[in-house]
mmCIF file of C-alpha atoms in Angstrom:
data_model
loop_
_atom_site.group_PDB
_atom_site.id
_atom_site.type_symbol
_atom_site.label_atom_id
_atom_site.label_comp_id
_atom_site.label_asym_id
_atom_site.label_seq_id
_atom_site.Cartn_x
_atom_site.Cartn_y
_atom_site.Cartn_z
ATOM 1 C CA MET A 1 0.000 0.000 0.000
ATOM 2 C CA GLU A 2 2.865 2.379 0.793
ATOM 3 C CA ALA A 3 4.489 1.655 -2.577
ATOM 4 C CA LEU A 4 1.194 2.378 -4.369
ATOM 5 C CA THR A 5 0.674 5.624 -2.447
ATOM 6 C CA SER A 6 4.217 6.822 -3.152
ATOM 7 C CA GLY A 7 3.818 5.884 -6.842
ATOM 8 C CA ILE A 8 0.642 7.969 -7.119
ATOM 9 C CA ALA A 9 2.274 10.882 -5.273
ATOM 10 C CA GLY A 10 5.129 10.773 -7.800
ATOM 11 C CA LEU A 11 2.840 11.283 -10.798
ATOM 12 C CA PRO A 12 3.259 14.633 -12.556
ATOM 13 C CA GLU A 13 0.536 17.257 -12.110
ATOM 14 C CA ILE A 14 0.273 17.798 -15.879
ATOM 15 C CA VAL A 15 -0.019 14.798 -18.194
ATOM 16 C CA PRO A 16 -0.745 15.355 -21.923
ATOM 17 C CA LEU A 17 -3.662 13.181 -22.971
ATOM 18 C CA PRO A 18 -4.331 12.500 -26.684
ATOM 19 C CA LEU A 19 -8.026 12.242 -27.561
ATOM 20 C CA VAL A 20 -9.897 11.100 -30.681
ATOM 21 C CA GLY A 21 -12.732 13.403 -31.679
ATOM 22 C CA VAL A 22 -14.908 15.126 -34.202
ATOM 23 C CA SER A 23 -15.687 18.784 -34.787
ATOM 24 C CA LEU A 24 -18.166 20.702 -36.891
ATOM 25 C CA ALA A 25 -17.486 24.205 -38.187
ATOM 26 C CA PHE A 26 -20.219 26.678 -39.075
ATOM 27 C CA PRO A 27 -18.860 29.469 -41.346
ATOM 28 C CA LEU A 28 -19.181 33.110 -40.321
ATOM 29 C CA PRO A 29 -18.203 36.236 -42.282
ATOM 30 C CA ILE A 30 -14.912 36.168 -40.354
ATOM 31 C CA GLY A 31 -13.838 32.735 -39.137
ATOM 32 C CA ALA A 32 -16.128 29.950 -38.032
ATOM 33 C CA LEU A 33 -17.969 28.686 -34.987
ATOM 34 C CA GLU A 34 -16.730 25.231 -34.081
ATOM 35 C CA VAL A 35 -18.292 22.569 -31.897
ATOM 36 C CA GLY A 36 -16.059 19.660 -30.937
ATOM 37 C CA ALA A 37 -16.205 16.477 -28.908
ATOM 38 C CA SER A 38 -13.329 14.129 -28.086
ATOM 39 C CA LEU A 39 -13.005 10.836 -26.260
ATOM 40 C CA LEU A 40 -10.419 8.314 -25.170
ATOM 41 C CA THR A 41 -11.099 5.004 -23.412
ATOM 42 C CA ASP A 42 -9.070 2.017 -22.324
ATOM 43 C CA GLY A 43 -11.020 -0.047 -24.895
ATOM 44 C CA MET A 44 -9.767 2.202 -27.708
ATOM 45 C CA LEU A 45 -6.196 1.849 -26.440
ATOM 46 C CA ARG A 46 -6.545 -1.932 -26.045
ATOM 47 C CA GLY A 47 -7.786 -2.137 -29.641
ATOM 48 C CA LEU A 48 -4.627 -0.350 -30.786
ATOM 49 C CA GLY A 49 -2.388 -2.548 -28.630
ATOM 50 C CA GLY A 50 -1.290 0.332 -26.402
ATOM 51 C CA TRP A 51 -2.915 -0.843 -23.160
ATOM 52 C CA PRO A 52 -2.481 -4.097 -21.198
ATOM 53 C CA ALA A 53 -5.336 -6.390 -22.243
ATOM 54 C CA GLU A 54 -5.490 -8.471 -19.079
ATOM 55 C CA GLY A 55 -4.091 -6.139 -16.452
ATOM 56 C CA VAL A 56 -0.668 -6.022 -14.866
ATOM 57 C CA GLU A 57 0.731 -8.241 -12.121
ATOM 58 C CA LEU A 58 2.051 -5.880 -9.453
ATOM 59 C CA ALA A 59 3.340 -8.535 -7.071
ATOM 60 C CA PRO A 60 2.913 -12.268 -6.663
ATOM 61 C CA GLY A 61 -0.773 -12.729 -5.898
ATOM 62 C CA LEU A 62 -1.801 -9.115 -6.688
ATOM 63 C CA SER A 63 -2.827 -7.830 -10.113
ATOM 64 C CA ALA A 64 -4.383 -4.589 -11.321
ATOM 65 C CA ASP A 65 -6.602 -3.825 -14.278
ATOM 66 C CA PHE A 66 -6.683 -0.223 -15.440
ATOM 67 C CA GLN A 67 -9.744 1.546 -16.851
ATOM 68 C CA LEU A 68 -9.582 4.953 -18.516
ATOM 69 C CA ALA A 69 -12.278 7.252 -19.820
ATOM 70 C CA ALA A 70 -11.475 10.832 -20.815
ATOM 71 C CA TRP A 71 -13.663 13.311 -22.701
ATOM 72 C CA ARG A 72 -13.677 16.920 -23.864
ATOM 73 C CA LEU A 73 -16.437 19.148 -25.252
ATOM 74 C CA SER A 74 -15.692 22.563 -26.714
ATOM 75 C CA TYR A 75 -17.391 25.486 -28.381
ATOM 76 C CA SER A 76 -15.071 27.996 -30.031
ATOM 77 C CA TRP A 77 -14.458 30.602 -32.695
ATOM 78 C CA GLY A 78 -11.619 29.924 -35.083
ATOM 79 C CA LEU A 79 -9.703 31.312 -38.029
ATOM 80 C CA GLY A 80 -7.978 29.298 -40.698
ATOM 81 C CA LEU A 81 -5.542 29.499 -43.582
ATOM 82 C CA GLU A 82 -6.732 27.330 -46.490
ATOM 83 C CA LEU A 83 -4.092 25.962 -48.874
ATOM 84 C CA GLY A 84 -6.151 23.536 -50.961
ATOM 85 C CA LEU A 85 -5.832 20.116 -49.346
ATOM 86 C CA LEU A 86 -3.883 21.547 -46.402
ATOM 87 C CA ALA A 87 -5.117 24.024 -43.797
ATOM 88 C CA ALA A 88 -3.815 25.610 -40.600
ATOM 89 C CA ARG A 89 -6.352 26.682 -37.997
ATOM 90 C CA GLY A 90 -6.469 28.257 -34.580
ATOM 91 C CA GLY A 91 -9.089 29.604 -32.235
ATOM 92 C CA LEU A 92 -10.396 30.302 -28.774
ATOM 93 C CA GLY A 93 -13.543 29.425 -26.891
ATOM 94 C CA VAL A 94 -14.830 27.517 -23.892
ATOM 95 C CA GLY A 95 -14.593 23.850 -23.065
ATOM 96 C CA ALA A 96 -15.282 21.207 -20.481
ATOM 97 C CA PHE A 97 -13.175 18.141 -19.869
ATOM 98 C CA GLY A 98 -13.225 15.272 -17.483
ATOM 99 C CA GLY A 99 -12.824 11.584 -17.013
ATOM 100 C CA ASN A 100 -11.588 8.923 -14.701
ATOM 101 C CA PHE A 101 -8.722 6.536 -14.274
ATOM 102 C CA LEU A 102 -9.778 3.549 -12.209
ATOM 103 C CA VAL A 103 -7.622 0.757 -10.899
ATOM 104 C CA GLU A 104 -9.298 -2.547 -10.065
ATOM 105 C CA PHE A 105 -7.169 -4.781 -7.892
ATOM 106 C CA SER A 106 -7.641 -8.543 -7.695
ATOM 107 C CA SER A 107 -5.999 -11.381 -5.866
ATOM 108 C CA PRO A 108 -6.671 -15.084 -5.328
ATOM 109 C CA ASP A 109 -5.289 -14.768 -1.759
ATOM 110 C CA PRO A 110 -8.145 -14.285 0.793
ATOM 111 C CA GLU A 111 -5.943 -12.167 3.091
ATOM 112 C CA ILE A 112 -5.184 -9.715 0.292
ATOM 113 C CA GLN A 113 -8.836 -9.704 -0.858
ATOM 114 C CA GLU A 114 -9.828 -8.324 2.554
ATOM 115 C CA LEU A 115 -7.553 -5.289 2.005
ATOM 116 C CA LEU A 116 -8.721 -4.508 -1.544
ATOM 117 C CA PRO A 117 -11.855 -2.486 -0.559
ATOM 118 C CA GLU A 118 -9.587 -0.062 1.325
ATOM 119 C CA LEU A 119 -7.955 0.973 -1.955
ATOM 120 C CA CYS A 120 -10.011 3.927 -3.185
ATOM 121 C CA PRO A 121 -10.761 3.732 -6.935
ATOM 122 C CA GLU A 122 -12.681 7.031 -6.762
ATOM 123 C CA ALA A 123 -9.414 8.914 -6.183
ATOM 124 C CA PHE A 124 -8.649 9.313 -9.878
ATOM 125 C CA ARG A 125 -11.505 11.427 -11.303
ATOM 126 C CA TRP A 126 -11.356 14.890 -12.811
ATOM 127 C CA LEU A 127 -13.783 17.478 -14.168
ATOM 128 C CA ALA A 128 -13.186 21.097 -15.129
ATOM 129 C CA ALA A 129 -14.396 23.809 -17.500
ATOM 130 C CA GLY A 130 -12.914 27.055 -18.727
ATOM 131 C CA PRO A 131 -11.440 28.958 -21.672
ATOM 132 C CA VAL A 132 -9.704 26.975 -24.412
ATOM 133 C CA LEU A 133 -6.998 28.103 -26.834
ATOM 134 C CA TRP A 134 -6.244 25.714 -29.713
ATOM 135 C CA ALA A 135 -4.234 25.356 -32.931
ATOM 136 C CA GLY A 136 -4.055 22.626 -35.530
ATOM 137 C CA LEU A 137 -3.243 21.323 -38.981
ATOM 138 C CA GLU A 138 -5.756 19.689 -41.343
ATOM 139 C CA LEU A 139 -5.306 17.476 -44.392
ATOM 140 C CA GLY A 140 -7.937 16.599 -46.985
ATOM 141 C CA PRO A 141 -10.808 18.199 -48.903
ATOM 142 C CA PRO A 142 -12.595 21.051 -47.048
ATOM 143 C CA PHE A 143 -15.734 19.011 -46.295
ATOM 144 C CA LEU A 144 -13.907 16.011 -44.741
ATOM 145 C CA ARG A 145 -10.493 16.534 -43.173
ATOM 146 C CA LEU A 146 -8.171 14.624 -40.955
ATOM 147 C CA SER A 147 -6.850 17.012 -38.340
ATOM 148 C CA LEU A 148 -4.310 17.177 -35.561
ATOM 149 C CA LEU A 149 -5.231 19.718 -32.876
ATOM 150 C CA GLY A 150 -3.542 20.802 -29.698
ATOM 151 C CA SER A 151 -5.307 22.812 -27.037
ATOM 152 C CA ALA A 152 -4.640 24.442 -23.691
ATOM 153 C CA SER A 153 -7.154 25.429 -21.032
ATOM 154 C CA CYS A 154 -7.087 27.267 -17.728
ATOM 155 C CA PRO A 155 -10.049 25.838 -15.806
ATOM 156 C CA TRP A 156 -12.373 28.323 -14.120
ATOM 157 C CA PHE A 157 -14.837 25.761 -12.823
ATOM 158 C CA LYS A 158 -14.030 22.656 -10.842
ATOM 159 C CA PRO A 159 -16.418 20.777 -8.563
ATOM 160 C CA GLN A 160 -16.013 21.596 -4.895
ATOM 161 C CA GLY A 161 -13.813 19.295 -2.896
ATOM 162 C CA ARG A 162 -11.400 18.608 -5.745
ATOM 163 C CA PRO A 163 -7.951 20.198 -5.700
ATOM 164 C CA GLY A 164 -6.933 22.270 -8.697
ATOM 165 C CA PHE A 165 -3.521 20.969 -9.669
ATOM 166 C CA SER A 166 -3.850 21.184 -13.440
ATOM 167 C CA ARG A 167 -3.596 24.290 -15.547
ATOM 168 C CA PHE A 168 -3.681 22.852 -19.074
ATOM 169 C CA GLN A 169 -6.234 21.001 -21.215
ATOM 170 C CA GLY A 170 -5.473 17.355 -21.584
ATOM 171 C CA ALA A 171 -3.974 17.242 -18.133
ATOM 172 C CA LEU A 172 -5.185 15.075 -15.313
ATOM 173 C CA PRO A 173 -5.937 17.057 -12.147
ATOM 174 C CA TRP A 174 -5.817 14.198 -9.673
ATOM 175 C CA ALA A 175 -8.610 14.516 -7.128
#
């Protein structure tokens, strides 16, 4: 338990988190209004081979299975530079992001099973909302593009009782 607690305490306050999403842009005389939604789950990562499929054995007789769910919703105004099949875009707006990282421990040993409920899986949840600044590159025809976006946020709203460690979008403010 001490090793787990010290491992969690050693995690960085800001962790970049790549998300897969979709956005719709509604043209305006100058720029566009954009609505976006992004998601990342442990199932998506397992499908890509980037997440342990059956958990990780931490010690003899103790294993952990990790579950991840992260999401982001945003509403923003953006400008872009169109170069045919290539475009560069940037904008600002508001967004909300949240998720959870749960660890499920298991053991065939009855003595260890008695201690497992004391490990708090609720400790790894986050939720925040605030202004968003983003930039990105897009490839493809204007009506259907593959894009790579990066964004930063400074959360204004966080539920009460949760510490505000994180300052950037895509980060995990451990609560």
